[in-house]
Short mmCIF file of C-alpha atoms and ligand atoms in Angstrom, two decimals:
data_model
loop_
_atom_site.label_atom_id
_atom_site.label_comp_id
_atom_site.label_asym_id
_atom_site.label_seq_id
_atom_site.Cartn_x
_atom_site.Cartn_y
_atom_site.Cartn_z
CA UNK I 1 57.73 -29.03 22.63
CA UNK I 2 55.97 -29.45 25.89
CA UNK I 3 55.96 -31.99 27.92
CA UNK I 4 52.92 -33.93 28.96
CA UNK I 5 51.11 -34.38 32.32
CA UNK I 6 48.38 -37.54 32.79
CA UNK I 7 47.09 -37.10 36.30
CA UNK I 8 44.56 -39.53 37.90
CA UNK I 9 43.00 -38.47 40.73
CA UNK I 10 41.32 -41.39 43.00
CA UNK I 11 39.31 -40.33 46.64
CA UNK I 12 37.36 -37.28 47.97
CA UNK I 13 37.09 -33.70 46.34
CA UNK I 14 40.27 -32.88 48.71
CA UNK I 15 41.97 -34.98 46.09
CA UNK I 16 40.47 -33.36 43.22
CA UNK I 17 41.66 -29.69 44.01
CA UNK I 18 44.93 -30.99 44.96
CA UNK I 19 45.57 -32.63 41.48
CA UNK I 20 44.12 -28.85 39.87
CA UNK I 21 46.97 -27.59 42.01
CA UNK I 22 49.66 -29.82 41.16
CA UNK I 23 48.96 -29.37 37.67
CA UNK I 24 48.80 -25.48 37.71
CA UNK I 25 52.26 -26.16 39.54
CA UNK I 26 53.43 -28.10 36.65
CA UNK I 27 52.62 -25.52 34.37
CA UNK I 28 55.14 -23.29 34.88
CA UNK I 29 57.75 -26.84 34.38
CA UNK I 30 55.78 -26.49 30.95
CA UNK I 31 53.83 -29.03 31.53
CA UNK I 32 50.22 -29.74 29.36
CA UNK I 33 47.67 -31.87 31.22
CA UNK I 34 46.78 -35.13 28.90
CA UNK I 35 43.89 -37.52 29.56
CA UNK I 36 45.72 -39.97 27.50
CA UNK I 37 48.47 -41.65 29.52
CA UNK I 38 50.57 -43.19 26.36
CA UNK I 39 51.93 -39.59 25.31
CA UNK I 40 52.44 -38.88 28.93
CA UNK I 41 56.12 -37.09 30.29
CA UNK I 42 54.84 -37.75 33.69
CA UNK I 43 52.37 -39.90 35.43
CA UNK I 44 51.04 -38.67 38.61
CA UNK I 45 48.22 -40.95 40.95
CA UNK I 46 46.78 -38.77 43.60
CA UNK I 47 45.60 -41.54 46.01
CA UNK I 48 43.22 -42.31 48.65
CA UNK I 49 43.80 -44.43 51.29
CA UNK I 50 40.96 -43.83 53.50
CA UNK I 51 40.19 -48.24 52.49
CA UNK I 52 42.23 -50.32 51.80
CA UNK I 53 40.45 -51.36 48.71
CA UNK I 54 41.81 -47.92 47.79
CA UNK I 55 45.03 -48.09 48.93
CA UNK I 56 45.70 -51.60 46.62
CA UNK I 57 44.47 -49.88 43.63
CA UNK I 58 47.52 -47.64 43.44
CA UNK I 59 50.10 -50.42 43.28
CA UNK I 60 47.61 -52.56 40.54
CA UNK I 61 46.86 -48.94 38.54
CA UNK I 62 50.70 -48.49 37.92
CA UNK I 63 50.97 -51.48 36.47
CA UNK I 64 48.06 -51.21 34.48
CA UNK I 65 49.46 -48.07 33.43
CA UNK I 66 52.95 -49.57 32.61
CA UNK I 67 51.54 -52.02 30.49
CA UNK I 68 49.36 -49.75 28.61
CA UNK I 69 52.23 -47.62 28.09
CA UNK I 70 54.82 -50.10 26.91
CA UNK I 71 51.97 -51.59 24.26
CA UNK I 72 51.25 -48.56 22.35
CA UNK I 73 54.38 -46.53 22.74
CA UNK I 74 57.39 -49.61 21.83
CA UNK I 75 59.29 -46.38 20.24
CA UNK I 76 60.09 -44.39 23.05
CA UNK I 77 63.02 -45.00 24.81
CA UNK I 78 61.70 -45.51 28.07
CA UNK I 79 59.35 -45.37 30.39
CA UNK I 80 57.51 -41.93 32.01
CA UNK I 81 58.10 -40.45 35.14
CA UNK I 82 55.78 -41.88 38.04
CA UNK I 83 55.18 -40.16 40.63
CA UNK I 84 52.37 -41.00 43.88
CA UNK I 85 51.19 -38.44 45.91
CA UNK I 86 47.90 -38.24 48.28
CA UNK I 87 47.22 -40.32 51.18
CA UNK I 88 49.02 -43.08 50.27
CA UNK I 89 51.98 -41.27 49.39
CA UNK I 90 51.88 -39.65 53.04
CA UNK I 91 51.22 -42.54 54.79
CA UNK I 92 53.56 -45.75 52.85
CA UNK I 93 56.39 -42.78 52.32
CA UNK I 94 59.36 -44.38 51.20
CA UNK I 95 58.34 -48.25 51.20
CA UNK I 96 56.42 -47.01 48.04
CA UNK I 97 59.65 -47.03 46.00
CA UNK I 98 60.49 -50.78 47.79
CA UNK I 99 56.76 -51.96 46.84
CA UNK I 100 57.05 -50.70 43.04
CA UNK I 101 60.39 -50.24 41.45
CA UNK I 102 58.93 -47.66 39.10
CA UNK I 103 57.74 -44.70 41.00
CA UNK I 104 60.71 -42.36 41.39
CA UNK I 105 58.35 -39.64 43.04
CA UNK I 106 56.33 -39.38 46.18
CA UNK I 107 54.71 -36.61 47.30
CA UNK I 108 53.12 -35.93 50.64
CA UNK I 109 49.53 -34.27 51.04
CA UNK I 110 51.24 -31.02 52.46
CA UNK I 111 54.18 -30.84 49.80
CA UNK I 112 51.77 -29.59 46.46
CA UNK I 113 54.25 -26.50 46.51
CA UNK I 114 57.15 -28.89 46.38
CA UNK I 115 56.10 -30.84 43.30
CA UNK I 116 57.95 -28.77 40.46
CA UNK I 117 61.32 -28.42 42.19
CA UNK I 118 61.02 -32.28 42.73
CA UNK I 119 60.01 -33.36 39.37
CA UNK I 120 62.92 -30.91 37.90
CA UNK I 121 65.50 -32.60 40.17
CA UNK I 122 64.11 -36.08 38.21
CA UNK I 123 64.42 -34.67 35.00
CA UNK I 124 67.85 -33.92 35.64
CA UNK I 125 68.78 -36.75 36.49
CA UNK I 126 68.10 -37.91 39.98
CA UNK I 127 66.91 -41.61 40.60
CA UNK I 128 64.24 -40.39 42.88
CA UNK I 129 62.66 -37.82 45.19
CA UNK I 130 60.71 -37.72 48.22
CA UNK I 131 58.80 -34.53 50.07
CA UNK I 132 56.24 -36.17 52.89
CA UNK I 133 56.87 -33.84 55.95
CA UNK I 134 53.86 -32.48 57.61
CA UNK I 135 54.77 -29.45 59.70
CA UNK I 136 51.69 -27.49 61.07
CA UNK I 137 53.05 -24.37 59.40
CA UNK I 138 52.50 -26.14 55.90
CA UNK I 139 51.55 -23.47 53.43
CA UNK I 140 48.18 -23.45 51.93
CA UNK I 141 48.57 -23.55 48.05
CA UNK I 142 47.31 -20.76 46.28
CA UNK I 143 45.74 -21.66 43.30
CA UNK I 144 44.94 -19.00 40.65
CA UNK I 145 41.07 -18.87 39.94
CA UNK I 146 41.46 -19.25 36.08
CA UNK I 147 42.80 -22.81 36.16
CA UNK I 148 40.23 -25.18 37.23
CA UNK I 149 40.22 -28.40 36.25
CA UNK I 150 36.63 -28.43 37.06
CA UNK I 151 34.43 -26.64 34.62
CA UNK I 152 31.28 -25.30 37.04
CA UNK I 153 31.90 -26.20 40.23
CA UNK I 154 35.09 -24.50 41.97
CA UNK I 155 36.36 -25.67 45.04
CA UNK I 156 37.81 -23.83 47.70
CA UNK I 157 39.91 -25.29 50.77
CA UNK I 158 38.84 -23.68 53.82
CA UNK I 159 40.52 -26.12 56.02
CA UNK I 160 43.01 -28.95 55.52
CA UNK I 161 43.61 -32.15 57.82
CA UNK I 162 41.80 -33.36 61.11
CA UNK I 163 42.35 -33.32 64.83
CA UNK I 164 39.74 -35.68 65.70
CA UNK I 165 41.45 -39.00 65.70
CA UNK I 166 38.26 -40.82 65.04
CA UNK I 167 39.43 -44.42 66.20
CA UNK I 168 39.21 -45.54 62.61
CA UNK I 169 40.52 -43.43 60.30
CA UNK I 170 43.49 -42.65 58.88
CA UNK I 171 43.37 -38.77 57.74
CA UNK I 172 44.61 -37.01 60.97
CA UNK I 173 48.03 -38.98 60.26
CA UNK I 174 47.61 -38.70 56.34
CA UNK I 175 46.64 -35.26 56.48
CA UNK I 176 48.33 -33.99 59.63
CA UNK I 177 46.56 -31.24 61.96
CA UNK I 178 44.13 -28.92 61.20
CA UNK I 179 44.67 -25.67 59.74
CA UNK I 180 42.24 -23.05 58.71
CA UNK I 181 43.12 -20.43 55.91
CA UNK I 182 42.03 -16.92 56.54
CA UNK I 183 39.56 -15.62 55.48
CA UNK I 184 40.38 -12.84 53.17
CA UNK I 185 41.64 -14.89 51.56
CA UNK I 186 38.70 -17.48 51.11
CA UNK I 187 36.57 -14.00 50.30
CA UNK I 188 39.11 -13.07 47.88
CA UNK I 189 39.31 -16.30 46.00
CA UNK I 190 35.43 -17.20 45.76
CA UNK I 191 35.15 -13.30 44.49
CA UNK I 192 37.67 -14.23 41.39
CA UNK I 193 35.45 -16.80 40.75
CA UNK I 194 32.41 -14.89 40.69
CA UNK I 195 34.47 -13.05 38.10
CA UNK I 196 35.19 -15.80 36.02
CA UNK I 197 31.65 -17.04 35.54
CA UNK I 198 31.58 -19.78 37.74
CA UNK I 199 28.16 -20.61 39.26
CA UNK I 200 29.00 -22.58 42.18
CA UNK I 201 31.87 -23.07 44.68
CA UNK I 202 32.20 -25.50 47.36
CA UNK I 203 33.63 -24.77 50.42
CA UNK I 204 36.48 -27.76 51.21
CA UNK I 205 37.57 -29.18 54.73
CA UNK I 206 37.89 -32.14 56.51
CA UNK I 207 35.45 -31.07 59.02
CA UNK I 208 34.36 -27.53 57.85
CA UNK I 209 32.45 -26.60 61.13
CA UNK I 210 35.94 -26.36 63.45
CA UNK I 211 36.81 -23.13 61.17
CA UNK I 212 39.07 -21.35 63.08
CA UNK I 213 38.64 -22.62 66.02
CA UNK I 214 41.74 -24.82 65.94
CA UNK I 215 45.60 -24.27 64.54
CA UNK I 216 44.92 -21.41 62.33
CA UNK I 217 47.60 -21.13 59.97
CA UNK I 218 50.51 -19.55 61.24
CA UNK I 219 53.18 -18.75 58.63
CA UNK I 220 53.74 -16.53 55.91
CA UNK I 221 50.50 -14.79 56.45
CA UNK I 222 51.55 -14.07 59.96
CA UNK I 223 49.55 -10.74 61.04
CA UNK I 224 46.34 -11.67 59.45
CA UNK I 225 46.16 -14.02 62.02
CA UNK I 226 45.16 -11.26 64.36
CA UNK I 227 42.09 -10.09 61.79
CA UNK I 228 41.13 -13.49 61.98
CA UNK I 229 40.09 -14.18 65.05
CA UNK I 230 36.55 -14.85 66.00
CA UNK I 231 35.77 -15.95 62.73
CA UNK I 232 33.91 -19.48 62.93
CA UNK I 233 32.80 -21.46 60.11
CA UNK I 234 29.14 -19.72 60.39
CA UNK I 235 30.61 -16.04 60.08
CA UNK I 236 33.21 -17.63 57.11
CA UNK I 237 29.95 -18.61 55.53
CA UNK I 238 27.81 -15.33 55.92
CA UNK I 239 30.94 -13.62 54.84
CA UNK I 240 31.52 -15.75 51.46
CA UNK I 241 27.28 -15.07 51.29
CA UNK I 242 27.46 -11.87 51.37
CA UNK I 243 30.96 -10.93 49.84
CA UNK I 244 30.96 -13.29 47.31
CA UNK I 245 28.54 -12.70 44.26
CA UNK I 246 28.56 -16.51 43.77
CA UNK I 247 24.74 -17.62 43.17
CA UNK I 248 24.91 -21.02 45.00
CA UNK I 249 27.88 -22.14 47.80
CA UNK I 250 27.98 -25.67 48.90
CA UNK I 251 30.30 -26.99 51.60
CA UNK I 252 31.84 -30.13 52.80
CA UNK I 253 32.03 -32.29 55.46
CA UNK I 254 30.30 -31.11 58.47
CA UNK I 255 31.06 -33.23 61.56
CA UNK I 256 28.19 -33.42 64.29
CA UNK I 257 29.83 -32.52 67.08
CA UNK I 258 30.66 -29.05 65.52
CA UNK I 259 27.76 -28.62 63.80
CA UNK I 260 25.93 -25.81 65.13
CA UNK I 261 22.26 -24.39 65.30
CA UNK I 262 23.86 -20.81 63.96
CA UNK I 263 25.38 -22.31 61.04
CA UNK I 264 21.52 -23.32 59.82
CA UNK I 265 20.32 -19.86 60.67
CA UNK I 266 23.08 -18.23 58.08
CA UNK I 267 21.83 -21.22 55.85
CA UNK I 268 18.45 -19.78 55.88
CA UNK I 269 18.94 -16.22 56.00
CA UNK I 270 20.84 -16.08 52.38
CA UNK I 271 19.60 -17.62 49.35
CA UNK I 272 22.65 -18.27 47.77
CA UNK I 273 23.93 -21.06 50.45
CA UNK I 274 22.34 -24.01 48.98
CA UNK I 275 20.25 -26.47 50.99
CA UNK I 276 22.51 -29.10 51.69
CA UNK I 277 24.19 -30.44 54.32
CA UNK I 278 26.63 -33.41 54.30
CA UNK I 279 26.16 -34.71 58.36
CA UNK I 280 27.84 -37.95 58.98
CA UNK I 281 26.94 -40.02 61.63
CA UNK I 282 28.86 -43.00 60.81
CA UNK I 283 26.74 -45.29 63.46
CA UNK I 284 23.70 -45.25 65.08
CA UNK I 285 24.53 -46.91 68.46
CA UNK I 286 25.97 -45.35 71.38
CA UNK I 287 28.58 -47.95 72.31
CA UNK I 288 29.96 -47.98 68.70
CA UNK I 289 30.07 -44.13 68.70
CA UNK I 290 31.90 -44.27 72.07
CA UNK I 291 34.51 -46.68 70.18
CA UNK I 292 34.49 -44.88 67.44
CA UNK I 293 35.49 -41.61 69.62
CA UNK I 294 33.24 -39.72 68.17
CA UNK I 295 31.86 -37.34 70.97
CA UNK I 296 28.84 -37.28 70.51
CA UNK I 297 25.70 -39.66 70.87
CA UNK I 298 22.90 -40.58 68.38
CA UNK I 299 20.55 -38.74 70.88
CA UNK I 300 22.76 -35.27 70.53
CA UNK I 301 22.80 -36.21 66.74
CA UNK I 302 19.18 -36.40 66.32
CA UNK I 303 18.66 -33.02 68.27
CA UNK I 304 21.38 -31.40 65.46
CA UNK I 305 19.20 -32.95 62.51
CA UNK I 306 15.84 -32.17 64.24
CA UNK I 307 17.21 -28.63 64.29
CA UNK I 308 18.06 -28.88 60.50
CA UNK I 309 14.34 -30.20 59.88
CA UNK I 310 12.64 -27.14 61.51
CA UNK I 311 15.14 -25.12 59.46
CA UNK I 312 12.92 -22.42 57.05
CA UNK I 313 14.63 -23.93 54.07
CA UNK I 314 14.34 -27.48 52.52
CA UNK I 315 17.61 -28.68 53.46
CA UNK I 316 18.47 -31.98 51.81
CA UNK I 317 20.34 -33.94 54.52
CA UNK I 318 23.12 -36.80 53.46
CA UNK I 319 25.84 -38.82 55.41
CA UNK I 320 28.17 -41.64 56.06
CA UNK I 321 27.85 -44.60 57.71
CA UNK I 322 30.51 -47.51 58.59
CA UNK I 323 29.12 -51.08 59.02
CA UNK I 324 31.10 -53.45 61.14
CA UNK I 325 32.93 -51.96 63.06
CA UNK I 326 34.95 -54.14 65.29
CA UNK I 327 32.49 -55.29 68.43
CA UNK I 328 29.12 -54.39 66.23
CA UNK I 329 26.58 -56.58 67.38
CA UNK I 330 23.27 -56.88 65.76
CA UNK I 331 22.00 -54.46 68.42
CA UNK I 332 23.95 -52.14 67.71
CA UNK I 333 23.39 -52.56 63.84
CA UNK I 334 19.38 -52.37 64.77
CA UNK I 335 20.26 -48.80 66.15
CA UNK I 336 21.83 -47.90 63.10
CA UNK I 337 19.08 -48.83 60.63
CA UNK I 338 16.33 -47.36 63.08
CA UNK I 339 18.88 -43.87 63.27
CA UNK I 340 18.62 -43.99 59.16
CA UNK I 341 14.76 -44.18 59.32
CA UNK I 342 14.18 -41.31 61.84
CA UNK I 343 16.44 -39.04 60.07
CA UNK I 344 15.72 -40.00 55.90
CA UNK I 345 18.75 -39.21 54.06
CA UNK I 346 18.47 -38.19 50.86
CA UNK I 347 21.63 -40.25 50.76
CA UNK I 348 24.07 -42.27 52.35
CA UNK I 349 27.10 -43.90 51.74
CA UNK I 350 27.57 -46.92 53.22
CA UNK I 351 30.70 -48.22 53.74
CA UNK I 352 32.13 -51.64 55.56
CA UNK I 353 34.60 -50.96 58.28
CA UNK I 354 37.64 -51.62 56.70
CA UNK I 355 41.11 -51.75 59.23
CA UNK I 356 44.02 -49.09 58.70
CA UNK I 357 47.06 -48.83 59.75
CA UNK I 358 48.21 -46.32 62.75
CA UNK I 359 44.51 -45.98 63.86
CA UNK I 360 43.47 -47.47 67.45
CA UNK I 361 40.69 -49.57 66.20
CA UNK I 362 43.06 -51.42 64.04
CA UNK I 363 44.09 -53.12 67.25
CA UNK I 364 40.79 -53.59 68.13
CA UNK I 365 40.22 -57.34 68.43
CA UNK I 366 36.81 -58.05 68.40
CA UNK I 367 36.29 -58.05 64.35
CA UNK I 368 33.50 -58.53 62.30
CA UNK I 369 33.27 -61.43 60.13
CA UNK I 370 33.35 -60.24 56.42
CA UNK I 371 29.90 -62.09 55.34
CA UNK I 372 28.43 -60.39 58.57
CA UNK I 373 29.28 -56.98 57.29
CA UNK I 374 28.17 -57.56 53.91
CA UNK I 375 25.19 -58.53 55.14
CA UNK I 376 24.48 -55.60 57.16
CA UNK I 377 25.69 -53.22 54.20
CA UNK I 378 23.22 -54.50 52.08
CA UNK I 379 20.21 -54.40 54.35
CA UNK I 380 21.05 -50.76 54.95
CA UNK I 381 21.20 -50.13 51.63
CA UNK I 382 17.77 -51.91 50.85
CA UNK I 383 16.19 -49.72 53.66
CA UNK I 384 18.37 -46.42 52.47
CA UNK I 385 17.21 -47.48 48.95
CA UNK I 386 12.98 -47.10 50.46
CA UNK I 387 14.01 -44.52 52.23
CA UNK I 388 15.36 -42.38 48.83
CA UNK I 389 12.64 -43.33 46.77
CA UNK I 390 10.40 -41.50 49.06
CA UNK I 391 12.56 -38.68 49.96
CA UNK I 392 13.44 -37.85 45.39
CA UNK I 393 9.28 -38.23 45.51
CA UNK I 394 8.63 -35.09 47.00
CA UNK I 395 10.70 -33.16 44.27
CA UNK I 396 7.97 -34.43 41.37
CA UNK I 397 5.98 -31.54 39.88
CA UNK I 398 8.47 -29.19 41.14
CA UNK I 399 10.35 -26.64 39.53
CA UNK I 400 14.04 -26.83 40.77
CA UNK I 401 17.09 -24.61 39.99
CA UNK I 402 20.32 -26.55 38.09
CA UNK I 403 23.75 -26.02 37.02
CA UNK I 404 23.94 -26.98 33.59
CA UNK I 405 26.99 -29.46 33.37
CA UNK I 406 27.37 -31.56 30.87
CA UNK I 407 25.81 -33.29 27.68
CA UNK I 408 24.99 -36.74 29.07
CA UNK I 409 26.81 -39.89 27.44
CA UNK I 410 23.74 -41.41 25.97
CA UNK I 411 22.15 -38.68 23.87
CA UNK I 412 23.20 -35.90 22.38
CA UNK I 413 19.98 -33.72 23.53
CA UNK I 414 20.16 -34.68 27.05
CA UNK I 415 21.95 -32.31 29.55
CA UNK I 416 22.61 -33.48 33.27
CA UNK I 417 23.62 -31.37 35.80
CA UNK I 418 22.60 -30.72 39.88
CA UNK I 419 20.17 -29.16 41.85
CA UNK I 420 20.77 -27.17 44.51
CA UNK I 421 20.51 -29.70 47.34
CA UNK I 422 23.14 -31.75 45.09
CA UNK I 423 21.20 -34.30 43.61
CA UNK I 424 21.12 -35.14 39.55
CA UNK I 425 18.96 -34.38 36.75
CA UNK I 426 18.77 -35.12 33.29
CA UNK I 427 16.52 -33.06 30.85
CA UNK I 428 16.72 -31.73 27.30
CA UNK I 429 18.23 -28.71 26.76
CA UNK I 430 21.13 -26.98 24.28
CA UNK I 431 24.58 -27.49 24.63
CA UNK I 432 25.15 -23.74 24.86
CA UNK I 433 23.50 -23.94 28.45
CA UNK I 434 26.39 -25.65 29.90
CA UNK I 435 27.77 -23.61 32.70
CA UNK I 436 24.21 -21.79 33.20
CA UNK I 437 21.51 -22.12 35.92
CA UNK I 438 18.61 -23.25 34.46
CA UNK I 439 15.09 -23.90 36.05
CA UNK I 440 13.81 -27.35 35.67
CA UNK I 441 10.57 -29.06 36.32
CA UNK I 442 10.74 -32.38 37.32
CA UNK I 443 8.77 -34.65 35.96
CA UNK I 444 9.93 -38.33 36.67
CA UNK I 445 11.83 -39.92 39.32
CA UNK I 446 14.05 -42.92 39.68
CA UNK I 447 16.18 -43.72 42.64
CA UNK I 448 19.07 -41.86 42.19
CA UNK I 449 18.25 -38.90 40.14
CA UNK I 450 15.46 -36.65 38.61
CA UNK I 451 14.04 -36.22 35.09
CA UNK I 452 12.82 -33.29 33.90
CA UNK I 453 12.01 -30.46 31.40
CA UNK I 454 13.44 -26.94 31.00
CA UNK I 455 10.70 -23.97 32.23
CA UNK I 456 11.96 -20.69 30.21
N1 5AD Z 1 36.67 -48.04 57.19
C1 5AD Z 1 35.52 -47.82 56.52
N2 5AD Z 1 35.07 -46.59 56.22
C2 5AD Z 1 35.83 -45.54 56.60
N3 5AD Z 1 35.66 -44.23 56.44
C3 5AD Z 1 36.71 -43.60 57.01
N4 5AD Z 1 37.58 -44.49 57.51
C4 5AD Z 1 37.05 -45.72 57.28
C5 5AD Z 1 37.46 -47.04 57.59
N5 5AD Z 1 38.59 -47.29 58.25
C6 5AD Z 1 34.47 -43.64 55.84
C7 5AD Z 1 33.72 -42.75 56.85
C8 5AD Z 1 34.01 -41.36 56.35
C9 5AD Z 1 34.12 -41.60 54.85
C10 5AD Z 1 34.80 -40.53 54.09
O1 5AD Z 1 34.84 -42.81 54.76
O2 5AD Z 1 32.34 -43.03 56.77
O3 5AD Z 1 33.00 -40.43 56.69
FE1 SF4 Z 2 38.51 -38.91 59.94
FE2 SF4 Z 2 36.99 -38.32 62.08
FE3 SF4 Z 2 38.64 -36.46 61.02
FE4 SF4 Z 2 36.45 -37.22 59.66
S1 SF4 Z 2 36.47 -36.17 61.65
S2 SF4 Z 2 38.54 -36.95 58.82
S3 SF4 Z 2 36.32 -39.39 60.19
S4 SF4 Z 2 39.26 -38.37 62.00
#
C-alpha cells in the first residue's frame, strides 16, 4: 500500500517549487501526495518566515493539524510523521523540536535532495532528523518536467538565495548565498516543458537580474561553468525566448539596482516574454532606502521605471512596499505615497515592517508604533486602490490573451485564468479549455480583476 504525503506549502512561489520537489523526492520512498491530512503517512509544512505573522503560523498549523488528525482518525495507532522545512526550518533549526514536541523532521531550504534519506531514517526508527547546512556548493534539485504540482504554470529556479543583506530581511541567512544554475540547463528544462504542453513558465530567483553575475554554482556541474560565463539574466532570457518554444515566460523578482535597460529591450524584441515586471521599491524616501541598504535611490528608481514606460510593449509594472520601517517619519511616508502615484502600479503589496531576527534593522531602535503603521498601510492602500482602478480601466474593450486555468468556485460556466501582464479574468468558457490560451475581450472591470467574453 503506499504511503501518503499531505504537504502545505505557506510563502512565495520559491516555496511552491520546493514542495513539487520534495514530493517528486518522496516518490521514489513511495510516497502519494494527499490533500487530505487525516490519511496522511507524513506531514510536511514548507514555511515562510519572511513575517513573523508567518513564522507563528507554523507552530499554531501543527497543532491544528494534530487535532484534526487525532478527531477523525482515533484508530490509528499514532500520530504521522511531521516534518518543517522552508525558512523557518533554516532559520529556528533545532529549537523547532524544543518549541513543538511533535516534529521529528526539519529540513533546511538547501537540503530538498536530503529529504528521502531523512524521512527513511524516521521510518526506521530514529526519534528525529535534522539537514539545515547551507554550503555555497548546495546542489540545485533537478526536478523532472512531468511532475508539476502546478497544472499551467511551470516554474523554473534560475537562481536561489540573496547576497544583498537588505537591512530587513531575513532570506540571505534563510536562503544562504546566491547561486545561479546554468543555463543549459534552464534551456533544457523550459524545452521539456514546451514538450509537455505547458503554456507558461516562470523564471524563479530571489533577485533574477544578478544572473550569473555572482557565485555561479560550482559543483557537480563543474566545467559548464566555463560555457557559462557572460551569460546575464538578459542573454538567459533571450536564450529561454528563443530556445524555448514556450508561448509566454514570466519571471520573478527583479531588484532595482540590477535591473537593467537591456533586459526591457529583450522584453520587447520577443513576443513570447510577457509584459510584466515585478520591480520592488520597498520605500519611496531616500533616507529609508539608505537604512534599508538598498543601493539605490527613488530618483535612480524612477529613471529604471521611466525606462520601462517608454518600453514598445505595455509592460504592466507591480512591486513591494514596507511601511514603518524603524525611523519612518511622515516625511518619509509622504515620499512613498507620492513614489506610488508617479509610477501607477498595477499592483502593490503592501506590507508593515515587521522585525526579524539576525537582520541589522532588528536592532534598530527607533520603531514605529503599531497604530502608526497601520495607519500608513491603509492610506497606501486607499491611494494604490485609485490608483488600480484606473490603471485595470485601460484594459476595457480590449481583447487580451489568457491561460485558461481553472473553473471558478462559484459557477460551473465560469473559467478564470491570467493575462499576460498577470492579472485575473473571469469569463465563460468550456471546461475543455483549461490549459489553453484563449483570447478574451474584456468587458467589465472591478478592482482586482477583469470580466470578459471569449473572441473565437
Ligand atoms: N517586514 C516586512 N516586510 C518584509 N518583506 C521582507 N522582509 C520584511 C520585513 N522584515 C517584504 C518585502 C519583500 C517581500 C517579499 O516581503 O517587501 O519584497
Ligand atoms: Fe531580501 Fe533584499 Fe535579497 Fe530581496 S534583495 S531577498 S529583500 S535581501
Amino acid at each position: 500500500m503506499s504511503k501518503k504525503l499531505y504537504l502545505e506549502t505557506h510563502g512565495c512561489q520559491m516555496n511552491v517549487h520546493d514542495s513539487e520537489k520534495a514530493a517528486f523526492a518522496l516518490s521514489d520512498l513511495g510516497y502519494e501526495v494527499t490533500t487530505d491530512p487525516t490519511e496522511a503517512d507524513l506531514i510536511m509544512l514548507n514555511t515562510c518566515m519572511v513575517r513573523e505573522k508567518a513564522a507563528r503560523k507554523v507552530y499554531h498549523r501543527i497543532d491544528e493539524l494534530k487535532h484534526s488528525f487525532r478527531r477523525v482518525s482515533e484508530k490509528r495507532k499514532g500520530l504521522p510523521i511531521f516534518g518543517v522545512m522552508g525558512c523557518v526550518a533554516q532559520a529556528e533549526t533545532d529549537r523547532i523540536f524544543e518549541r513543538s514536541q511533535d516534529v521529528r523532521l526539519v529540513l533546511g531550504t538547501q537540503a530538498i535532495v536530503k529529504l528521502p534519506t531523512l524521512v527513511e531514517q524516521i521510518e526506521q526508527g530514529f526519534p528525529r532528523a535534522i539537514d539545515i547546512r547551507l554550503t555555497k556548493d548546495a546542489e540545485f534539485f533537478e526536478l523532472d518536467a512531468g511532475v508539476r504540482q502546478t497544472e499551467h504554470v511551470a516554474y523554473i529556479t534560475i537562481t536561489e538565495g540573496c547576497n544583498k543583506f537588505c537591512s530587513f530581511c531575513i532570506v540571505p541567512f534563510t536562503r544562504g548565498r546566491e547561486r545561479s544554475r546554468p543555463a543549459d540547463k534552464i534551456v533544457a528544462e523550459a524545452q521539456a516543458l514546451a514538450a509537455q504542453g505547458f503554456k507558461e513558465i516562470q523564471l524563479l530567483g530571489q533577485n533574477v537580474n544578478s544572473y550569473g553575475l555572482s557565485g555561479r554554482y560550482h559543483g557537480s556541474f563543474a566545467g559548464e561553468q566555463e560555457s557559462d560565463n557572460g551569460v546575464t539574466f538578459a542573454r538567459l532570457l533571450e536564450r529561454v525566448a528563443t530556445e524555448s518554444g514556450i508561448p509566454r515566460i514570466k519571471y520573478t523578482t527583479s531588484y532595482p539596482r540590477d535591473f537593467d535597460a537591456e533586459v526591457v529591450r529583450v522584453m520587447d524584441t520577443y513576443d513570447n516574454l510577457c509584459e510584466w515586471i515585478h520591480l520592488p521599491v520597498q520605500s519611496g524616501s531616500n533616507r529609508i532606502l539608505r537604512a534599508m541598504r538598498r543601493g539605490y535611490t527613488r530618483e535612480s528608481y524612477l529613471e529604471k521605471i521611466a525606462h520601462i514606460k517608454n518600453a514598445r510593449k505595455d509592460m504592466s509594472i507591480t512591486g513591494d512596499i514596507i511601511v514603518g520601517f524603524p525611523g519612518e517619519t511622515d516625511d518619509d511616508f509622504n515620499e512613498t505615497l507620492s513614489l506610488a502615484a508617479e509610477v501607477g502600479y498595477d499592483g502593490l503589496y503592501i506590507f508593515k515592517y515587521s522585525p526579524r531576527p539576525h537582520t541589522p534593522a532588528a536592532t534598530y531602535t527607533d520603531s514605529v508604533p503599531e497604530e502608526v503603521k497601520t495607519e500608513r498601510f491603509l492610506k497606501l492602500q486607499e491611494l494604490q486602490d485609485r490608483i488600480q482602478k484606473q490603471r485595470y480601466a485601460r484594459y476595457l474593450g480590449r481583447t487580451v490573451e489568457v491561460l485558461v486555468e481553472g473553473m471558478s468556485a462559484r459557477s460551473a460556466a465560469d473559467c478564470y485564468g491570467h493575462t499576460r501582464c498577470s492579472k485575473i479574468v473571469n469569463f465563460k468558457a468550456d471546461k475543455q479549455l483549461v490549459g489553453q490560451l484563449v483570447n478574451v475581450r474584456v468587458t467589465e472591470v472591478k478592482p482586482h480583476s477583469l470580466y470578459g467574453e471569449i473572441v473565437l
